[in-house]
Amino acid sequence: NTQTFPCYRWLVGDIKIEVRDGTAKKLGDEILPQELAHRKAQLEERQKTFRWQTWAPGIPKCIDAKSQADLPQDVRFANEKHCDFETSLHYAILHLSLKQLVISFGRSWEDLDDFKQIIWKLGSPIAEYTMDHWKEDWFFGHQFLNGLNPRMIQRCRKLPSNFPVTGDKVQAFLSPNTTLDKELKAGNVYLVDYAIMDGIPENVIREKKQHISAPLCLLYEHPDSGLIPIAIQLEQNPSKDTPIFLPNDPPLAWLLAKMWVRHAEFQVSEVLSHLLRTHLIAEVFCVATLRHLPAVHPIYKLLTPHLKYTLEINCRARTQLISHDGIFKQVVSTGGDGLLVLSQREYKVLTYRSLQPRCDFTDRGVTKLNKYFYREHSLMLWDAIEKFVSSIVSLYYGSDSEVVQDSELQAWIKDVVEEGFANIPYFGLPNELKNKQELITLLSVVIFTSTAQHAAVNNGQFDFCSWVPNTPCSMRQPPPTDKDSVTMELIMNTLPDVSQSCVEMAITWLLSRAQPDAIPLAQYEEQYFTELAAQKMIDNFRQDLKDIEVDILKQNKGLEPPYLYLCPSQIENSITI
Ligand code: OYP
């Protein structure tokens, strides 16, 4: 039976039902005039419903909706997710405000151990591991590889001119019989540079100015101890007030220097790696897909499950999280203008290349780093995703010219590039697709970003941030200008206060706990593809992911702490949180 129904929707009560019956078809595959007309009408209607909006200049465009309530019902959270999202946060806030109340009657916030009064043990062994090991240098190094933000570290062949670390200062931390120069040449020295944070406007919270700095941190891959920090400078411009902190400084001075690095890490991780580089990028593809690909189009069928709920969660983020009175404004140092300026800076230099894991690792010079599980798992997942995408694309596109001639697909990429990613000079994604390989790479980027990459930067938030001193969301005092003046009192006055800490814990819990109605990667609940050949490809994809899961679990046996964020079973099929 070759007669197929493109897509019908009707209303039953107030529930819209979509029937997706039939073979996927590109525009060029249609012959019946009524089907051609249906495609056209569907896209005209969708383009009226889903429009671009510039929420702020200098970042990707987003869906035109004041809040999630403006979205059509069929892209809203289903009932269960809706209720869960709303009640869970209230539960968390209630729980923590009770704790706060208890504390305010009790002792004041004087010592690092006081954070234990609010730490909320929710069966996350890694959060507890962090609490027990956060002061150790190896754990600090470990987090650049397998922590909250595993995409910041880069190889350092030559010290930056604004970071005058001399060989004699760090000699004691290198293995015997070597020098800093030799290790730089041998490729064992790494750098984390938060230059992008320099001069970001600081939030004011309940009349108190918060503080931001732009640290540099030098790391060394020690043959026995692994990756360890060997020098930290808290500002970009060297001066007598920006000492270079070293592991053998007074312990509190070294500890506070590391906290400043971790504070920068919180901002870059949440605003850039998480919000900008996953949520906002996925949204561009979501809007363009709704506007340009009819429901029978094979690429619509391929992408739609990976874009589910992304519009709603991003609307919620814009109204409640990063708005002028949202959570960031209330507790985070980059709240208010800061997070926008930060995103605009990153957006200006964002490249399509950096969204492709293999290129990213090569460009950062981190292909040889040991125990970089994020890298190893990302590459396995990328290869599985690309293989799957490639099989689906080849099923529907017999040749490069079919890609070139698919006018719906070409309108889609043009909208992505010229509207969604407008004014981004170095991005490097052309506004037309010239062959199958370009299409395969792009679709793999979309799926990898909205699944694996989001899991990598989202799922560890509670593990690494619930012990607030490990990843403070704000700093209430300026960075120390001399090593001998660092006291516990200064540290406690610098770290987030009790209420900021409670919110950091509650929100990171909300976002990174296992989501109650999560659909794992490749578990397509709605059957978009009806062809046997496509279903077979989905089965192969699932089998590849199963094999990866086995590999990862095997590798994790006896590993302390484990790295499980990129286990396929832990990765959601789209950005829903
Ligand atoms: C939306 O009722 C989202 O206040 C989370 O964000 C939390 C709310 C709304 C608040 C709900 C309410 C979903 C999606 C996203 C993202 C990327 C950036 C996340 C940064 C989280 C940082 C934690 C902040 C701790 C202080």
Coordinates of C-alpha atoms and ligand atoms in Angstrom, one line a residue:
N1 CA 0.0 0.0 0.0
T2 CA 1.7 3.1 -1.2
Q3 CA -1.0 5.5 -0.2
T4 CA 0.1 7.3 2.9
F5 CA -1.3 9.9 5.2
P6 CA 1.1 12.7 5.8
C7 CA 0.0 13.8 9.2
Y8 CA -3.4 14.4 10.6
R9 CA -4.3 16.2 13.8
W10 CA -7.6 16.5 15.5
L11 CA -8.9 17.4 18.8
V12 CA -10.3 14.9 21.3
G13 CA -11.5 16.9 24.3
D14 CA -8.7 19.3 24.5
I15 CA -6.0 16.8 23.7
K16 CA -4.4 17.0 20.3
I17 CA -3.6 13.7 18.7
E18 CA -1.1 13.5 16.0
V19 CA -1.1 10.5 13.8
R20 CA 2.1 9.9 12.0
D21 CA 1.3 7.2 9.6
G22 CA 3.3 6.6 6.6
T23 CA 6.6 6.7 4.9
A24 CA 8.9 9.7 5.4
K25 CA 9.0 11.8 2.3
K26 CA 11.0 14.7 1.0
L27 CA 9.3 17.3 -1.0
G28 CA 10.7 15.8 -4.2
D29 CA 9.2 12.4 -3.4
E30 CA 5.6 13.8 -3.4
I31 CA 3.5 13.5 -6.5
L32 CA 0.0 14.0 -5.4
P33 CA -1.2 17.6 -5.6
Q34 CA -3.1 17.4 -2.3
E35 CA -0.1 16.2 -0.4
L36 CA 2.0 19.0 -1.9
A37 CA -0.7 21.4 -0.8
H38 CA -0.9 19.9 2.6
R39 CA 2.9 20.3 3.2
K40 CA 2.7 23.9 2.2
A41 CA -0.3 24.6 4.4
Q42 CA 1.3 22.9 7.3
L43 CA 4.4 25.0 7.0
E44 CA 2.5 28.2 6.6
E45 CA 0.6 27.5 9.8
R46 CA 3.7 26.5 11.7
Q47 CA 5.5 29.7 10.6
K48 CA 2.6 31.7 12.0
T49 CA 2.8 29.8 15.3
F50 CA 6.6 29.5 15.8
R51 CA 8.3 32.8 15.2
W52 CA 11.8 34.1 16.0
Q53 CA 12.5 36.5 18.8
T54 CA 15.6 38.4 19.8
W55 CA 15.4 38.0 23.6
A56 CA 18.7 40.0 23.9
P57 CA 21.1 41.1 21.2
G58 CA 24.3 39.2 20.6
I59 CA 23.1 35.7 21.6
P60 CA 21.1 33.1 19.5
K61 CA 17.5 34.0 18.7
C62 CA 14.8 32.1 20.4
I63 CA 11.1 31.3 20.3
D64 CA 8.8 34.3 20.4
A65 CA 6.9 33.6 23.6
K66 CA 6.6 35.7 26.7
S67 CA 6.5 32.6 28.9
Q68 CA 5.8 28.9 28.5
A69 CA 2.1 29.7 28.8
D70 CA 2.2 31.2 25.3
L71 CA 3.5 28.0 23.7
P72 CA 1.1 25.7 21.8
Q73 CA -0.1 22.8 23.9
D74 CA 1.7 20.2 21.8
V75 CA 5.1 21.5 22.7
R76 CA 4.3 22.0 26.4
F77 CA 5.3 19.7 29.2
A78 CA 2.9 16.8 29.6
N79 CA 1.0 16.7 32.8
E80 CA 3.3 14.5 34.8
K81 CA 6.4 16.5 34.0
H82 CA 4.6 19.8 34.6
C83 CA 3.5 18.8 38.1
D84 CA 6.8 17.3 39.0
F85 CA 8.7 20.4 38.0
E86 CA 6.6 22.7 40.0
T87 CA 6.2 20.6 43.1
S88 CA 9.8 19.4 43.3
L89 CA 11.2 22.9 43.5
H90 CA 8.7 23.9 46.2
Y91 CA 9.6 20.8 48.1
A92 CA 13.3 21.6 47.8
I93 CA 12.9 25.2 48.8
L94 CA 10.7 24.4 51.7
H95 CA 13.1 21.8 53.0
L96 CA 16.0 24.1 52.8
S97 CA 14.2 27.1 54.2
L98 CA 13.4 25.0 57.3
K99 CA 17.1 24.2 57.6
Q100 CA 17.9 27.9 57.2
L101 CA 15.5 28.7 60.0
V102 CA 17.1 26.2 62.3
I103 CA 20.5 27.6 61.5
S104 CA 19.6 31.2 62.1
F105 CA 18.5 30.2 65.6
G106 CA 21.7 28.3 66.0
R107 CA 25.3 29.1 65.4
S108 CA 26.5 31.6 62.9
W109 CA 28.3 30.7 59.7
E110 CA 31.9 30.6 60.9
D111 CA 33.7 27.6 59.6
L112 CA 33.7 25.6 56.5
D113 CA 32.2 22.7 58.4
D114 CA 29.1 24.9 59.0
F115 CA 28.1 24.1 55.4
K116 CA 27.4 20.6 56.7
Q117 CA 24.4 22.0 58.5
I118 CA 22.7 22.6 55.2
I119 CA 24.2 19.9 53.1
W120 CA 21.4 17.8 51.9
K121 CA 22.3 14.2 51.5
L122 CA 20.1 12.9 48.7
G123 CA 21.7 9.6 48.1
S124 CA 24.4 11.1 45.8
P125 CA 27.6 9.3 46.8
I126 CA 29.6 11.6 44.5
A127 CA 28.3 14.7 46.3
E128 CA 29.5 13.2 49.5
Y129 CA 32.8 12.3 47.9
T130 CA 33.2 15.9 46.9
M131 CA 32.5 17.1 50.4
D132 CA 35.3 14.8 51.7
H133 CA 37.9 15.4 49.0
W134 CA 37.3 18.9 47.7
K135 CA 40.4 20.4 49.3
E136 CA 42.8 17.9 47.6
D137 CA 44.8 19.1 44.7
W138 CA 44.3 16.0 42.6
F139 CA 40.5 16.3 43.0
F140 CA 40.7 20.0 41.9
G141 CA 42.6 18.8 38.8
H142 CA 40.2 15.9 38.3
Q143 CA 37.3 18.2 38.0
F144 CA 38.7 19.9 34.9
L145 CA 38.6 16.5 33.2
N146 CA 35.6 14.8 34.6
G147 CA 33.7 17.5 36.5
L148 CA 31.0 20.1 35.8
N149 CA 32.8 21.8 32.9
P150 CA 35.1 19.4 31.1
R151 CA 35.7 21.6 28.1
M152 CA 37.9 24.4 29.5
I153 CA 41.3 22.9 29.9
Q154 CA 43.9 23.3 27.1
R155 CA 47.5 22.3 26.5
C156 CA 50.0 25.0 27.3
R157 CA 53.2 25.0 25.2
K158 CA 54.2 28.5 26.1
L159 CA 53.2 30.5 29.2
P160 CA 50.9 33.4 28.4
S161 CA 52.7 36.7 28.8
N162 CA 50.3 37.9 31.5
F163 CA 51.0 34.8 33.7
P164 CA 54.7 35.1 34.7
V165 CA 55.2 31.8 36.4
T166 CA 59.0 31.1 36.7
G167 CA 60.5 27.6 36.7
D168 CA 62.0 27.9 40.1
K169 CA 58.7 28.7 41.8
V170 CA 57.1 25.5 40.6
Q171 CA 60.1 23.2 40.6
A172 CA 59.1 21.6 43.8
F173 CA 55.8 20.3 42.3
L174 CA 57.3 18.7 39.2
S175 CA 58.7 15.2 39.2
P176 CA 62.4 15.0 39.9
N177 CA 65.0 15.6 37.2
T178 CA 62.8 17.8 35.0
T179 CA 62.1 21.5 34.6
L180 CA 59.0 23.6 33.7
D181 CA 60.6 24.4 30.3
K182 CA 61.1 20.7 29.6
E183 CA 57.6 19.8 30.7
L184 CA 56.1 22.6 28.6
K185 CA 58.0 21.2 25.6
A186 CA 57.0 17.7 26.3
G187 CA 53.3 18.7 26.4
N188 CA 52.6 17.9 30.1
V189 CA 51.6 21.4 31.1
Y190 CA 48.0 22.6 30.8
L191 CA 46.2 25.9 31.3
V192 CA 42.8 27.0 32.3
D193 CA 42.3 30.7 31.5
Y194 CA 39.1 32.5 32.5
A195 CA 40.0 35.7 30.5
I196 CA 36.4 35.8 29.4
M197 CA 35.4 36.8 32.9
D198 CA 37.6 39.9 33.0
G199 CA 35.5 43.0 33.7
I200 CA 32.1 41.2 33.8
P201 CA 29.6 43.5 35.6
E202 CA 29.1 42.3 39.2
N203 CA 25.7 41.7 40.7
V204 CA 24.5 43.5 43.8
I205 CA 22.4 41.3 46.1
R206 CA 20.5 42.9 49.0
E207 CA 22.7 46.0 48.6
K208 CA 25.8 44.0 48.8
K209 CA 28.2 44.1 45.9
Q210 CA 29.3 40.6 44.7
H211 CA 32.8 40.0 43.2
I212 CA 34.1 38.4 40.1
S213 CA 37.7 37.7 39.0
A214 CA 39.3 36.2 35.9
P215 CA 41.8 33.7 37.1
L216 CA 44.5 31.7 35.3
C217 CA 45.5 28.3 36.5
L218 CA 48.5 26.2 35.4
L219 CA 48.3 22.5 35.7
Y220 CA 50.9 19.7 35.3
E221 CA 50.3 16.1 34.4
H222 CA 52.5 14.5 37.0
P223 CA 53.6 10.9 36.2
D224 CA 52.5 9.7 39.6
S225 CA 49.9 12.1 41.0
G226 CA 48.1 12.8 37.7
L227 CA 46.8 16.3 36.8
I228 CA 47.5 18.8 39.6
P229 CA 47.4 22.6 39.8
I230 CA 50.8 24.2 40.3
A231 CA 50.1 27.9 40.1
I232 CA 47.1 30.2 40.2
Q233 CA 46.8 34.0 39.5
L234 CA 43.5 35.5 40.3
E235 CA 43.5 38.4 37.8
Q236 CA 44.5 38.8 34.1
N237 CA 47.0 41.6 34.7
P238 CA 50.0 40.7 36.8
S239 CA 50.9 43.2 39.4
K240 CA 52.2 43.3 43.0
D241 CA 48.5 42.9 44.1
T242 CA 48.0 39.7 42.1
P243 CA 50.4 37.3 43.6
I244 CA 50.9 33.9 42.0
F245 CA 49.5 31.4 44.5
L246 CA 51.3 28.1 44.9
P247 CA 50.5 24.7 46.4
N248 CA 53.1 25.3 49.2
D249 CA 51.7 28.7 50.3
P250 CA 49.9 29.0 53.6
P251 CA 47.1 26.4 53.3
L252 CA 44.2 28.9 53.6
A253 CA 45.7 31.1 50.9
W254 CA 46.0 28.2 48.5
L255 CA 42.5 27.0 49.3
L256 CA 41.0 30.5 48.7
A257 CA 42.9 30.8 45.4
K258 CA 41.4 27.5 44.3
M259 CA 37.9 28.6 45.4
W260 CA 38.3 31.7 43.1
V261 CA 39.0 29.4 40.2
R262 CA 36.0 27.3 41.1
H263 CA 33.8 30.3 41.3
A264 CA 34.9 31.3 37.7
E265 CA 34.2 27.7 36.8
F266 CA 30.6 27.9 38.1
Q267 CA 29.9 30.9 35.9
V268 CA 31.5 29.6 32.7
S269 CA 30.0 26.2 33.2
E270 CA 26.4 27.3 33.8
V271 CA 26.2 30.4 31.6
L272 CA 28.4 29.3 28.7
S273 CA 28.8 25.5 28.6
H274 CA 25.3 24.7 29.8
L275 CA 22.9 27.6 28.9
L276 CA 24.5 29.0 25.8
R277 CA 26.2 26.0 24.3
T278 CA 23.5 23.4 24.8
H279 CA 20.1 25.0 25.7
L280 CA 20.2 28.0 23.4
I281 CA 21.8 26.2 20.5
A282 CA 19.3 23.3 20.6
E283 CA 16.5 25.9 20.6
V284 CA 17.6 27.4 17.3
F285 CA 17.3 24.0 15.7
C286 CA 14.0 23.5 17.4
V287 CA 12.4 26.7 16.0
A288 CA 13.9 26.2 12.5
T289 CA 12.7 22.6 12.4
L290 CA 9.1 23.5 13.3
R291 CA 9.1 26.3 10.8
H292 CA 10.5 24.5 7.8
L293 CA 10.2 20.8 7.9
P294 CA 6.7 19.2 7.6
A295 CA 5.9 16.3 9.8
V296 CA 6.5 13.7 7.0
H297 CA 10.0 15.0 6.3
P298 CA 12.6 12.4 7.3
I299 CA 14.7 15.0 9.0
Y300 CA 11.7 16.3 11.0
K301 CA 11.2 12.7 12.1
L302 CA 14.8 12.3 13.0
L303 CA 15.2 15.5 15.0
T304 CA 11.8 16.0 16.7
P305 CA 12.4 13.5 19.5
H306 CA 15.7 15.2 20.3
L307 CA 14.0 18.6 20.6
K308 CA 11.2 17.6 22.9
Y309 CA 10.4 20.0 25.8
T310 CA 13.3 22.3 24.9
L311 CA 11.1 25.3 24.1
E312 CA 9.3 25.0 27.4
I313 CA 12.4 24.6 29.6
N314 CA 14.1 27.5 27.9
C315 CA 11.0 29.7 28.3
R316 CA 11.1 28.8 32.0
A317 CA 14.8 29.6 32.2
R318 CA 14.2 33.0 30.6
T319 CA 11.3 33.9 32.9
Q320 CA 12.6 32.4 36.2
L321 CA 16.3 31.7 36.1
I322 CA 18.1 34.4 34.1
S323 CA 15.4 37.2 34.1
H324 CA 16.1 40.5 35.8
D325 CA 14.5 39.2 39.0
G326 CA 15.3 35.5 38.5
I327 CA 17.4 33.1 40.5
F328 CA 20.6 34.3 39.0
K329 CA 19.8 37.9 40.0
Q330 CA 19.0 36.8 43.5
V331 CA 22.0 34.6 44.3
V332 CA 24.7 34.5 41.6
S333 CA 27.6 36.9 41.0
T334 CA 26.9 37.2 37.3
G335 CA 23.1 37.7 37.8
G336 CA 21.7 40.8 36.1
D337 CA 23.8 42.2 33.2
G338 CA 26.8 39.9 33.9
L339 CA 25.5 36.7 32.5
L340 CA 24.4 38.5 29.3
V341 CA 27.7 40.2 28.8
L342 CA 29.4 36.9 29.4
S343 CA 27.2 35.1 26.9
Q344 CA 27.7 37.8 24.3
R345 CA 31.4 37.5 24.6
E346 CA 31.3 33.8 24.1
Y347 CA 28.8 33.9 21.3
K348 CA 31.1 36.2 19.4
V349 CA 33.9 33.6 19.3
L350 CA 31.7 30.5 19.2
T351 CA 32.6 28.1 16.4
Y352 CA 30.6 25.3 14.8
R353 CA 33.9 23.3 14.9
S354 CA 34.0 23.5 18.7
L355 CA 30.6 21.7 18.8
Q356 CA 32.2 18.7 17.2
P357 CA 34.0 16.7 19.9
R358 CA 36.8 15.4 17.9
C359 CA 37.8 18.8 16.6
D360 CA 37.3 20.3 20.0
F361 CA 39.8 17.9 21.7
T362 CA 42.3 18.4 18.9
D363 CA 42.0 22.2 19.0
R364 CA 42.5 22.2 22.8
G365 CA 45.5 19.8 22.5
V366 CA 44.0 17.4 25.0
T367 CA 44.0 14.2 23.0
K368 CA 46.6 12.6 25.2
L369 CA 45.5 13.6 28.7
N370 CA 45.1 10.5 30.9
K371 CA 41.9 9.6 32.6
Y372 CA 39.9 12.1 30.6
F373 CA 36.8 10.0 30.7
Y374 CA 34.6 12.8 29.3
R375 CA 36.7 12.8 26.2
E376 CA 36.7 9.0 25.8
H377 CA 33.0 8.7 26.3
S378 CA 32.1 11.7 24.2
L379 CA 34.0 10.2 21.2
M380 CA 32.3 6.8 21.6
L381 CA 28.9 8.5 21.7
W382 CA 29.7 10.8 18.8
D383 CA 30.7 7.8 16.6
A384 CA 27.5 5.9 17.5
I385 CA 25.3 9.0 16.8
E386 CA 27.1 9.8 13.6
K387 CA 26.8 6.2 12.4
F388 CA 23.1 6.2 13.1
V389 CA 22.5 9.6 11.5
S390 CA 24.5 8.5 8.5
S391 CA 22.4 5.4 8.0
I392 CA 19.1 7.4 8.2
V393 CA 20.4 10.1 5.8
S394 CA 21.5 7.5 3.3
L395 CA 18.2 5.8 3.5
Y396 CA 16.4 9.0 2.3
Y397 CA 19.1 10.8 0.2
G398 CA 20.5 8.7 -2.6
S399 CA 23.0 11.3 -3.6
D400 CA 24.5 14.7 -2.8
S401 CA 22.3 16.4 -5.4
E402 CA 19.2 15.2 -3.5
V403 CA 20.4 17.2 -0.5
V404 CA 21.1 20.2 -2.7
Q405 CA 17.7 20.0 -4.3
D406 CA 15.7 19.5 -1.1
S407 CA 14.3 23.1 -0.9
E408 CA 12.6 22.5 2.5
L409 CA 15.9 21.4 3.9
Q410 CA 17.8 24.3 2.3
A411 CA 15.2 26.8 3.7
W412 CA 15.7 25.1 7.1
I413 CA 19.5 25.6 7.1
K414 CA 19.2 29.1 5.8
D415 CA 16.8 30.0 8.7
V416 CA 19.2 28.3 11.2
V417 CA 22.2 30.3 10.0
E418 CA 20.6 33.6 9.0
E419 CA 18.0 34.0 11.7
G420 CA 18.9 31.7 14.6
F421 CA 22.6 32.3 14.5
A422 CA 22.6 35.8 13.0
N423 CA 25.6 38.1 13.5
I424 CA 28.1 35.5 14.6
P425 CA 31.1 36.1 12.3
Y426 CA 33.3 33.1 13.1
F427 CA 30.7 30.4 13.5
G428 CA 31.6 28.7 10.3
L429 CA 28.3 27.0 9.4
P430 CA 27.4 27.8 5.8
N431 CA 23.8 28.7 5.0
E432 CA 23.4 25.9 2.5
L433 CA 24.0 22.2 2.6
K434 CA 26.1 21.0 -0.4
N435 CA 26.2 17.2 0.2
K436 CA 25.2 14.3 2.4
Q437 CA 28.3 14.5 4.6
E438 CA 27.6 18.1 5.6
L439 CA 24.1 17.1 6.5
I440 CA 25.3 14.1 8.5
T441 CA 27.8 16.2 10.5
L442 CA 25.2 18.9 11.2
L443 CA 22.5 16.5 12.4
S444 CA 25.1 14.7 14.5
V445 CA 26.0 18.0 16.1
V446 CA 22.4 18.7 16.9
I447 CA 21.7 15.3 18.4
F448 CA 25.1 15.1 20.3
T449 CA 24.6 18.6 21.7
S450 CA 21.0 18.0 22.9
T451 CA 21.8 14.6 24.4
A452 CA 25.4 13.7 25.4
Q453 CA 26.8 17.2 25.8
H454 CA 23.8 18.4 27.8
A455 CA 24.2 15.3 30.1
A456 CA 27.9 16.0 30.5
V457 CA 27.3 19.6 31.8
N458 CA 24.0 19.1 33.5
N459 CA 24.0 15.8 35.3
G460 CA 26.9 16.5 37.7
Q461 CA 25.6 19.8 39.0
F462 CA 24.4 18.5 42.4
D463 CA 27.5 16.3 42.7
F464 CA 29.9 19.2 42.4
C465 CA 27.9 22.2 43.6
S466 CA 25.9 21.0 46.6
W467 CA 29.1 21.3 48.6
V468 CA 29.1 25.0 48.0
P469 CA 32.7 25.8 48.9
N470 CA 33.7 23.5 46.1
T471 CA 31.9 25.5 43.5
P472 CA 30.6 28.8 44.9
C473 CA 27.9 30.6 42.9
S474 CA 29.1 34.0 44.1
M475 CA 31.9 35.7 46.0
R476 CA 31.1 38.4 48.6
Q477 CA 34.6 39.8 49.0
P478 CA 37.3 40.8 46.4
P479 CA 40.1 38.4 45.7
P480 CA 43.0 38.4 48.2
T481 CA 45.9 40.6 47.2
D482 CA 48.5 39.1 49.6
K483 CA 49.0 35.6 50.7
D484 CA 49.5 36.2 54.4
S485 CA 46.3 38.0 55.0
V486 CA 44.0 35.0 54.2
T487 CA 42.1 33.9 57.3
M488 CA 39.2 31.6 57.8
E489 CA 37.1 34.7 58.6
L490 CA 37.9 36.2 55.2
I491 CA 37.0 32.8 53.5
M492 CA 33.7 32.7 55.3
N493 CA 32.9 36.3 54.4
T494 CA 33.8 35.6 50.8
L495 CA 31.8 32.4 50.2
P496 CA 28.0 32.6 49.5
D497 CA 25.9 33.2 52.6
V498 CA 23.5 30.7 54.0
S499 CA 20.6 31.7 51.8
Q500 CA 22.6 31.8 48.6
S501 CA 24.0 28.4 49.5
C502 CA 20.6 26.9 50.0
V503 CA 19.4 28.1 46.6
E504 CA 22.5 26.8 44.9
M505 CA 21.8 23.4 46.4
A506 CA 18.1 23.4 45.6
I507 CA 18.4 24.5 42.0
T508 CA 21.3 22.2 41.2
W509 CA 19.4 19.3 42.7
L510 CA 16.3 20.2 40.7
L511 CA 18.3 20.2 37.5
S512 CA 20.6 17.2 37.9
R513 CA 18.5 14.6 39.7
A514 CA 17.2 11.8 37.6
Q515 CA 14.2 13.3 35.9
P516 CA 11.1 11.3 36.7
D517 CA 9.7 10.9 33.2
A518 CA 13.0 10.9 31.3
I519 CA 13.3 9.2 28.0
P520 CA 16.8 7.9 27.6
L521 CA 18.9 8.4 24.5
A522 CA 17.5 6.5 21.5
Q523 CA 14.4 5.2 23.3
Y524 CA 12.0 6.8 20.9
E525 CA 8.6 6.6 22.5
E526 CA 6.7 7.9 19.7
Q527 CA 7.1 6.1 16.5
Y528 CA 8.0 8.6 13.8
F529 CA 9.6 6.3 11.4
T530 CA 7.3 3.5 10.1
E531 CA 9.7 2.0 7.6
L532 CA 11.3 -1.3 8.6
A533 CA 14.6 -0.2 7.3
A534 CA 14.6 2.9 9.6
Q535 CA 13.5 0.8 12.6
K536 CA 16.3 -1.5 12.0
M537 CA 18.7 1.4 12.1
I538 CA 17.2 2.5 15.4
D539 CA 17.8 -1.0 16.7
N540 CA 21.4 -0.9 15.6
F541 CA 21.8 2.5 17.3
R542 CA 20.4 1.1 20.5
Q543 CA 22.7 -1.9 20.3
D544 CA 25.7 0.3 19.9
L545 CA 24.6 2.3 22.9
K546 CA 24.2 -0.9 24.9
D547 CA 27.8 -1.8 24.0
I548 CA 29.0 1.6 25.1
E549 CA 27.1 1.3 28.4
V550 CA 28.8 -2.1 29.1
D551 CA 32.2 -0.5 28.2
I552 CA 31.7 2.4 30.5
L553 CA 30.5 0.3 33.4
K554 CA 33.5 -2.0 33.0
Q555 CA 35.9 1.0 32.9
N556 CA 34.2 2.3 36.1
K557 CA 34.7 -0.8 38.2
G558 CA 36.7 0.3 41.2
L559 CA 37.0 3.9 39.9
E560 CA 36.9 6.5 42.6
P561 CA 35.0 8.7 42.0
P562 CA 33.1 7.1 39.1
Y563 CA 32.3 8.9 35.8
L564 CA 28.8 7.9 34.8
Y565 CA 27.3 11.1 33.3
L566 CA 27.8 9.8 29.8
C567 CA 26.3 6.3 30.4
P568 CA 23.8 6.1 27.6
S569 CA 21.1 5.1 30.1
Q570 CA 21.7 8.4 32.0
I571 CA 21.5 10.6 28.9
E572 CA 18.1 12.1 28.1
N573 CA 16.9 12.0 24.5
S574 CA 16.5 15.8 24.5
I575 CA 17.0 18.9 26.7
T576 CA 14.1 18.8 29.0
I577 CA 15.6 20.3 32.1
Ligands
OYP1 C1 14.0 27.0 35.0 O1 10.3 28.1 40.1 C2 15.0 26.2 35.1 O2 12.0 29.4 40.4 C3 15.6 26.0 36.3 O3 16.7 26.0 33.5 C4 15.1 26.6 37.4 C5 14.0 27.4 37.3 C6 13.5 27.6 36.0 C7 13.5 28.1 38.5 C8 12.2 27.6 38.9 C9 11.4 28.4 39.9 C10 15.5 25.5 33.9 C11 17.2 25.4 32.4 C12 18.5 25.8 32.2 C13 19.7 26.1 32.1 C14 21.0 26.4 32.0 C15 21.6 27.2 33.2 C16 21.4 26.5 34.4 C17 22.0 27.2 35.5 C18 21.6 26.7 36.9 C19 22.5 27.2 37.9 C20 22.1 27.0 39.2 C21 21.9 28.2 39.9 C22 22.2 28.1 41.4 C23 22.1 29.3 42.1

